[in-house]
Amino acid sequence: MNRDSEDMIDNRKRRHRLKSFRNIVIFFLIVAFCGYLYMQRDAWIPRLEGIGSRYHSVTENDGELAEGNFPLLFSGSSGYQAELVDDTLFFLHDAYLELYSLHGDHKDTRQHAYQNAMISTSSKYALLYESGGTSFRLDSKNKNIYNKSVDDDIITGKVSDNGNVVLITESGSYACTIQVYDNTGKRIYQRDCLEHVVDVSFHKDEDGCFFTSIQVQNGVLQSTVTSVLFHQVDTQWTSLPMDTMAITTGVSYDGSLCVIGDTSCTYFSDTGEVLSTFSYDASLLSEHYENGRVALILQDDQTRATTLVLLDKSASDLEKVPIEDTAELVKVFEGDAIVMCPGKVTSYDFSGTALATVSLEGAYTSFIKRDGYLFLMGYEQMDRVDFKE
């Protein structure tokens, strides 16, 4: 073999070794890069999800109103109130409580004699009470369960999933009185309050309640939460005052409490520990709560910019979504926040992604959502429209 042939063989071996070495280096670089991506997954996966959300397809519903039994018509000078109990629509108006199926089939008519009737519902029960009067009653979708009266005028009331009824009534000697009745009409708890109670929510186990009161301290309006059990006299705990005017409260399935005020929203554990707080320097236009999830419509007083704020079981898990400045109502149904503007309804999940929308021709003031339907409340009628997400 001559010298040139030997050099060619050596060059081929050298190139083969270099290629093998390069492949090994590339392999380890790929392994290292994959390991780095895995270690940094909490940073880049949300970014990919964010990119995907920008290209998310929003479901456009056609807005065609249901026919057949719809619209449901209600006449009267005082309008009507509508709520869902189980799979039944409850309509309270004038001297009647009327029940309909989700498809508009009339199921029952029940008469009442309340001058200023109000309704509060849970999953299985409806509480009717006479605001400023002394009468109240408990109903299910099947029947009127009982009718009762109290000594002092009723300010407000709520009903729990097991049929317990809590009433806040006026009092001659105290700021107000809390009275609780079980689902047979038996009174199981009473408390005379020095505080001005504005809202009550039942404990997760429905063996007690949280009541929220307001007071003025050094010229500042404050709200305080107190937890009580129905079988004992002493309070469980009382929170420190919050510098906000409480508007509504709600309890999630894990027992935690949320207080929504005009300037802040605070989550409490069932033992009274403050878990998180979100404060806002803007006008609160609308708010709603469902099982730990809070939706707020806030409007900046200077720029007039309107924002949908979504809190998913914590004020630390928060999303802000710019929305139309005509937005006037938000509700949380089945885990989604649904915003109503004149002529339009849009739903969002709690990551802030728009899911579905529908354009409306009629004038509506509120709505209920269930099983892919929006029940739209007008002045003297209710319409229904498909709302697929």
Short mmCIF file of N, CA and C in Angstrom, two decimals, residues 139-258:
data_model
loop_
_atom_site.label_atom_id
_atom_site.label_comp_id
_atom_site.label_asym_id
_atom_site.label_seq_id
_atom_site.Cartn_x
_atom_site.Cartn_y
_atom_site.Cartn_z
N ASP A 139 -90.86 26.47 50.52
CA ASP A 139 -91.42 25.67 49.43
C ASP A 139 -90.33 24.81 48.81
N SER A 140 -90.73 23.68 48.25
CA SER A 140 -89.89 22.89 47.37
C SER A 140 -90.56 22.86 46.01
N LYS A 141 -89.97 22.18 45.05
CA LYS A 141 -90.60 22.13 43.73
C LYS A 141 -91.89 21.30 43.77
N ASN A 142 -92.04 20.48 44.82
CA ASN A 142 -93.21 19.62 44.90
C ASN A 142 -94.37 20.20 45.68
N LYS A 143 -94.07 21.07 46.69
CA LYS A 143 -95.16 21.54 47.54
C LYS A 143 -94.72 22.73 48.39
N ASN A 144 -95.70 23.40 48.98
CA ASN A 144 -95.46 24.36 50.05
C ASN A 144 -95.30 23.55 51.34
N ILE A 145 -94.17 23.72 52.02
CA ILE A 145 -93.86 22.89 53.18
C ILE A 145 -94.46 23.46 54.45
N TYR A 146 -94.31 24.75 54.69
CA TYR A 146 -94.95 25.37 55.84
C TYR A 146 -95.07 26.87 55.63
N ASN A 147 -95.95 27.50 56.44
CA ASN A 147 -96.12 28.95 56.50
C ASN A 147 -96.01 29.38 57.95
N LYS A 148 -95.24 30.43 58.22
CA LYS A 148 -95.08 30.89 59.59
C LYS A 148 -95.02 32.42 59.62
N SER A 149 -95.00 32.94 60.85
CA SER A 149 -94.83 34.38 61.03
C SER A 149 -93.94 34.61 62.26
N VAL A 150 -93.33 35.78 62.30
CA VAL A 150 -92.48 36.18 63.43
C VAL A 150 -93.07 37.44 64.04
N ASP A 151 -92.52 37.84 65.18
CA ASP A 151 -93.08 38.99 65.89
C ASP A 151 -92.66 40.33 65.29
N ASP A 152 -91.45 40.39 64.75
CA ASP A 152 -90.93 41.66 64.24
C ASP A 152 -90.76 41.58 62.72
N ASP A 153 -90.69 42.75 62.10
CA ASP A 153 -90.58 42.81 60.64
C ASP A 153 -89.29 42.18 60.15
N ILE A 154 -89.40 41.49 59.02
CA ILE A 154 -88.27 40.79 58.42
C ILE A 154 -87.47 41.77 57.56
N ILE A 155 -86.15 41.77 57.75
CA ILE A 155 -85.26 42.60 56.93
C ILE A 155 -84.80 41.81 55.72
N THR A 156 -84.29 40.60 55.94
CA THR A 156 -83.86 39.74 54.85
C THR A 156 -83.81 38.31 55.35
N GLY A 157 -83.59 37.36 54.44
CA GLY A 157 -83.54 35.96 54.82
C GLY A 157 -82.82 35.13 53.79
N LYS A 158 -82.39 33.93 54.20
CA LYS A 158 -81.74 32.96 53.32
C LYS A 158 -82.19 31.55 53.70
N VAL A 159 -82.02 30.62 52.74
CA VAL A 159 -82.34 29.22 52.99
C VAL A 159 -81.15 28.38 52.58
N SER A 160 -80.87 27.32 53.35
CA SER A 160 -79.74 26.45 53.09
C SER A 160 -80.17 25.26 52.23
N ASP A 161 -79.18 24.45 51.82
CA ASP A 161 -79.48 23.29 50.99
C ASP A 161 -80.30 22.24 51.72
N ASN A 162 -80.24 22.20 53.07
CA ASN A 162 -81.04 21.22 53.81
C ASN A 162 -82.36 21.81 54.32
N GLY A 163 -82.66 23.05 53.91
CA GLY A 163 -83.95 23.64 54.27
C GLY A 163 -83.96 24.48 55.52
N ASN A 164 -82.81 24.69 56.16
CA ASN A 164 -82.76 25.64 57.28
C ASN A 164 -83.00 27.05 56.76
N VAL A 165 -83.76 27.81 57.50
CA VAL A 165 -84.10 29.19 57.13
C VAL A 165 -83.52 30.14 58.18
N VAL A 166 -82.78 31.15 57.74
CA VAL A 166 -82.30 32.19 58.65
C VAL A 166 -82.96 33.50 58.26
N LEU A 167 -83.51 34.18 59.27
CA LEU A 167 -84.14 35.48 59.08
C LEU A 167 -83.42 36.53 59.92
N ILE A 168 -83.18 37.69 59.34
CA ILE A 168 -82.74 38.85 60.11
C ILE A 168 -83.97 39.74 60.27
N THR A 169 -84.34 39.98 61.52
CA THR A 169 -85.55 40.77 61.78
C THR A 169 -85.20 42.01 62.59
N GLU A 170 -86.10 42.95 62.54
CA GLU A 170 -85.95 44.13 63.38
C GLU A 170 -86.16 43.75 64.84
N SER A 171 -85.76 44.65 65.74
CA SER A 171 -85.90 44.38 67.18
C SER A 171 -86.12 45.69 67.91
N GLY A 172 -86.98 45.64 68.92
CA GLY A 172 -87.25 46.85 69.69
C GLY A 172 -86.12 47.22 70.62
N SER A 173 -85.32 46.25 71.06
CA SER A 173 -84.28 46.50 72.05
C SER A 173 -82.86 46.37 71.50
N TYR A 174 -82.71 45.77 70.32
CA TYR A 174 -81.39 45.54 69.76
C TYR A 174 -81.34 46.07 68.33
N ALA A 175 -80.14 46.01 67.76
CA ALA A 175 -80.01 46.45 66.37
C ALA A 175 -80.82 45.55 65.44
N CYS A 176 -80.82 44.25 65.73
CA CYS A 176 -81.60 43.29 64.95
C CYS A 176 -81.57 41.95 65.68
N THR A 177 -82.31 41.00 65.15
CA THR A 177 -82.34 39.64 65.72
C THR A 177 -82.15 38.64 64.60
N ILE A 178 -81.34 37.60 64.86
CA ILE A 178 -81.19 36.48 63.93
C ILE A 178 -82.02 35.31 64.43
N GLN A 179 -82.88 34.77 63.57
CA GLN A 179 -83.70 33.62 63.91
C GLN A 179 -83.50 32.54 62.86
N VAL A 180 -83.35 31.29 63.33
CA VAL A 180 -83.11 30.17 62.42
C VAL A 180 -84.16 29.09 62.67
N TYR A 181 -84.72 28.57 61.57
CA TYR A 181 -85.75 27.52 61.62
C TYR A 181 -85.28 26.33 60.78
N ASP A 182 -85.62 25.11 61.24
CA ASP A 182 -85.28 23.95 60.43
C ASP A 182 -86.34 23.73 59.35
N ASN A 183 -86.20 22.66 58.58
CA ASN A 183 -87.11 22.47 57.44
C ASN A 183 -88.50 21.97 57.82
N THR A 184 -88.77 21.87 59.13
CA THR A 184 -90.14 21.59 59.59
C THR A 184 -90.80 22.85 60.16
N GLY A 185 -90.06 23.94 60.24
CA GLY A 185 -90.60 25.17 60.80
C GLY A 185 -90.29 25.36 62.27
N LYS A 186 -89.51 24.45 62.86
CA LYS A 186 -89.14 24.58 64.27
C LYS A 186 -87.97 25.55 64.42
N ARG A 187 -88.09 26.51 65.36
CA ARG A 187 -87.00 27.44 65.59
C ARG A 187 -85.89 26.74 66.36
N ILE A 188 -84.66 26.79 65.83
CA ILE A 188 -83.54 26.09 66.43
C ILE A 188 -82.46 27.04 66.93
N TYR A 189 -82.60 28.34 66.67
CA TYR A 189 -81.57 29.28 67.12
C TYR A 189 -82.13 30.69 67.09
N GLN A 190 -81.71 31.50 68.07
CA GLN A 190 -82.06 32.93 68.07
C GLN A 190 -80.93 33.70 68.72
N ARG A 191 -80.63 34.85 68.16
CA ARG A 191 -79.55 35.69 68.70
C ARG A 191 -79.96 37.15 68.55
N ASP A 192 -79.98 37.88 69.65
CA ASP A 192 -80.20 39.33 69.63
C ASP A 192 -78.86 40.02 69.40
N CYS A 193 -78.79 40.88 68.42
CA CYS A 193 -77.52 41.45 67.97
C CYS A 193 -77.42 42.94 68.27
N LEU A 194 -76.29 43.33 68.82
CA LEU A 194 -75.98 44.75 68.95
C LEU A 194 -75.43 45.30 67.64
N GLU A 195 -74.98 44.40 66.76
CA GLU A 195 -74.42 44.79 65.47
C GLU A 195 -75.54 44.90 64.43
N HIS A 196 -75.31 45.72 63.41
CA HIS A 196 -76.22 45.82 62.27
C HIS A 196 -75.84 44.75 61.25
N VAL A 197 -76.54 43.64 61.27
CA VAL A 197 -76.22 42.51 60.41
C VAL A 197 -76.76 42.78 59.00
N VAL A 198 -75.89 42.59 58.00
CA VAL A 198 -76.29 42.87 56.61
C VAL A 198 -76.36 41.60 55.76
N ASP A 199 -75.71 40.51 56.20
CA ASP A 199 -75.76 39.28 55.39
C ASP A 199 -75.42 38.09 56.27
N VAL A 200 -75.92 36.92 55.84
CA VAL A 200 -75.70 35.66 56.57
C VAL A 200 -75.42 34.57 55.55
N SER A 201 -74.46 33.71 55.86
CA SER A 201 -74.20 32.52 55.05
C SER A 201 -74.05 31.31 55.96
N PHE A 202 -74.58 30.17 55.52
CA PHE A 202 -74.53 28.96 56.32
C PHE A 202 -73.15 28.30 56.25
N HIS A 203 -72.77 27.66 57.35
CA HIS A 203 -71.57 26.83 57.34
C HIS A 203 -71.71 25.71 56.32
N LYS A 204 -70.57 25.15 55.95
CA LYS A 204 -70.57 24.03 55.00
C LYS A 204 -71.45 22.89 55.48
N ASP A 205 -71.39 22.57 56.79
CA ASP A 205 -72.18 21.47 57.35
C ASP A 205 -73.57 21.92 57.78
N GLU A 206 -73.87 23.22 57.61
CA GLU A 206 -75.18 23.80 57.90
C GLU A 206 -75.58 23.67 59.37
N ASP A 207 -74.57 23.52 60.24
CA ASP A 207 -74.80 23.44 61.68
C ASP A 207 -74.61 24.80 62.35
N GLY A 208 -74.35 25.81 61.56
CA GLY A 208 -74.14 27.17 62.06
C GLY A 208 -74.11 28.14 60.90
N CYS A 209 -73.74 29.38 61.20
CA CYS A 209 -73.70 30.37 60.13
C CYS A 209 -72.65 31.44 60.42
N PHE A 210 -72.25 32.13 59.37
CA PHE A 210 -71.43 33.33 59.47
C PHE A 210 -72.36 34.53 59.26
N PHE A 211 -72.32 35.49 60.16
CA PHE A 211 -73.10 36.70 59.88
C PHE A 211 -72.14 37.90 59.82
N THR A 212 -72.40 38.76 58.86
CA THR A 212 -71.56 39.91 58.59
C THR A 212 -72.29 41.17 59.01
N SER A 213 -71.62 42.00 59.78
CA SER A 213 -72.22 43.23 60.29
C SER A 213 -71.37 44.42 59.90
N ILE A 214 -71.97 45.60 59.92
CA ILE A 214 -71.24 46.83 59.59
C ILE A 214 -71.35 47.81 60.75
N GLN A 215 -70.33 48.64 60.90
CA GLN A 215 -70.30 49.66 61.93
C GLN A 215 -69.37 50.77 61.45
N VAL A 216 -69.48 51.94 62.09
CA VAL A 216 -68.61 53.07 61.75
C VAL A 216 -67.65 53.28 62.91
N GLN A 217 -66.34 53.30 62.60
CA GLN A 217 -65.30 53.48 63.60
C GLN A 217 -64.41 54.65 63.17
N ASN A 218 -64.42 55.72 63.96
CA ASN A 218 -63.61 56.91 63.64
C ASN A 218 -63.89 57.43 62.23
N GLY A 219 -65.16 57.41 61.88
CA GLY A 219 -65.56 57.92 60.58
C GLY A 219 -65.36 56.97 59.42
N VAL A 220 -64.88 55.74 59.69
CA VAL A 220 -64.61 54.76 58.65
C VAL A 220 -65.63 53.63 58.75
N LEU A 221 -66.26 53.29 57.62
CA LEU A 221 -67.21 52.19 57.60
C LEU A 221 -66.45 50.87 57.59
N GLN A 222 -66.77 49.99 58.53
CA GLN A 222 -66.08 48.71 58.65
C GLN A 222 -67.06 47.55 58.68
N SER A 223 -66.57 46.38 58.30
CA SER A 223 -67.37 45.16 58.31
C SER A 223 -66.66 44.10 59.14
N THR A 224 -67.46 43.30 59.84
CA THR A 224 -66.93 42.26 60.72
C THR A 224 -67.71 40.97 60.50
N VAL A 225 -67.02 39.84 60.51
CA VAL A 225 -67.66 38.53 60.39
C VAL A 225 -67.65 37.82 61.73
N THR A 226 -68.77 37.21 62.09
CA THR A 226 -68.89 36.41 63.31
C THR A 226 -69.40 35.03 62.94
N SER A 227 -68.80 34.00 63.52
CA SER A 227 -69.21 32.62 63.27
C SER A 227 -69.89 32.07 64.51
N VAL A 228 -71.07 31.44 64.33
CA VAL A 228 -71.81 30.86 65.44
C VAL A 228 -72.27 29.46 65.06
N LEU A 229 -72.48 28.64 66.09
CA LEU A 229 -73.09 27.32 65.94
C LEU A 229 -74.48 27.36 66.53
N PHE A 230 -75.42 26.67 65.90
CA PHE A 230 -76.81 26.75 66.33
C PHE A 230 -77.06 26.04 67.66
N HIS A 231 -76.16 25.14 68.06
CA HIS A 231 -76.40 24.39 69.30
C HIS A 231 -75.67 24.99 70.50
N GLN A 232 -75.00 26.13 70.33
CA GLN A 232 -74.32 26.74 71.47
C GLN A 232 -74.53 28.26 71.46
N VAL A 233 -74.41 28.84 72.67
CA VAL A 233 -74.66 30.27 72.85
C VAL A 233 -73.45 31.10 72.45
N ASP A 234 -72.28 30.70 72.86
CA ASP A 234 -71.06 31.48 72.62
C ASP A 234 -70.69 31.48 71.14
N THR A 235 -70.08 32.56 70.70
CA THR A 235 -69.61 32.64 69.33
C THR A 235 -68.37 31.78 69.16
N GLN A 236 -68.16 31.28 67.94
CA GLN A 236 -66.93 30.55 67.63
C GLN A 236 -65.76 31.51 67.48
N TRP A 237 -65.94 32.52 66.65
CA TRP A 237 -64.89 33.53 66.44
C TRP A 237 -65.49 34.77 65.79
N THR A 238 -64.77 35.87 65.94
CA THR A 238 -65.14 37.13 65.30
C THR A 238 -63.89 37.68 64.62
N SER A 239 -64.03 38.10 63.39
CA SER A 239 -62.88 38.60 62.64
C SER A 239 -62.50 40.00 63.07
N LEU A 240 -61.30 40.41 62.71
CA LEU A 240 -60.92 41.81 62.85
C LEU A 240 -61.72 42.63 61.85
N PRO A 241 -61.99 43.90 62.16
CA PRO A 241 -62.78 44.74 61.23
C PRO A 241 -62.06 44.92 59.90
N MET A 242 -62.84 44.92 58.82
CA MET A 242 -62.35 45.19 57.48
C MET A 242 -62.84 46.56 57.04
N ASP A 243 -61.95 47.37 56.45
CA ASP A 243 -62.32 48.71 56.02
C ASP A 243 -63.04 48.66 54.67
N THR A 244 -64.22 48.08 54.68
CA THR A 244 -65.05 47.99 53.49
C THR A 244 -66.49 47.79 53.91
N MET A 245 -67.42 48.12 53.04
CA MET A 245 -68.82 47.86 53.31
C MET A 245 -69.20 46.55 52.65
N ALA A 246 -69.44 45.53 53.46
CA ALA A 246 -69.77 44.20 52.94
C ALA A 246 -71.06 44.26 52.14
N ILE A 247 -71.03 43.61 50.97
CA ILE A 247 -72.20 43.57 50.11
C ILE A 247 -72.83 42.18 50.10
N THR A 248 -71.99 41.17 49.96
CA THR A 248 -72.50 39.80 49.95
C THR A 248 -71.41 38.85 50.43
N THR A 249 -71.83 37.67 50.87
CA THR A 249 -70.90 36.65 51.34
C THR A 249 -71.28 35.31 50.73
N GLY A 250 -70.33 34.40 50.74
CA GLY A 250 -70.60 33.06 50.24
C GLY A 250 -69.62 32.06 50.84
N VAL A 251 -70.05 30.80 50.89
CA VAL A 251 -69.24 29.72 51.47
C VAL A 251 -68.99 28.68 50.39
N SER A 252 -67.74 28.22 50.29
CA SER A 252 -67.40 27.20 49.29
C SER A 252 -67.55 25.81 49.89
N TYR A 253 -67.38 24.79 49.04
CA TYR A 253 -67.54 23.42 49.48
C TYR A 253 -66.52 23.01 50.53
N ASP A 254 -65.36 23.69 50.57
CA ASP A 254 -64.36 23.35 51.57
C ASP A 254 -64.57 24.10 52.89
N GLY A 255 -65.62 24.91 52.97
CA GLY A 255 -65.96 25.59 54.21
C GLY A 255 -65.41 26.99 54.34
N SER A 256 -64.57 27.43 53.41
CA SER A 256 -64.02 28.78 53.49
C SER A 256 -65.10 29.81 53.13
N LEU A 257 -64.92 31.01 53.66
CA LEU A 257 -65.89 32.09 53.49
C LEU A 257 -65.27 33.20 52.65
N CYS A 258 -66.08 33.82 51.82
CA CYS A 258 -65.65 34.98 51.05
C CYS A 258 -66.58 36.14 51.34
#
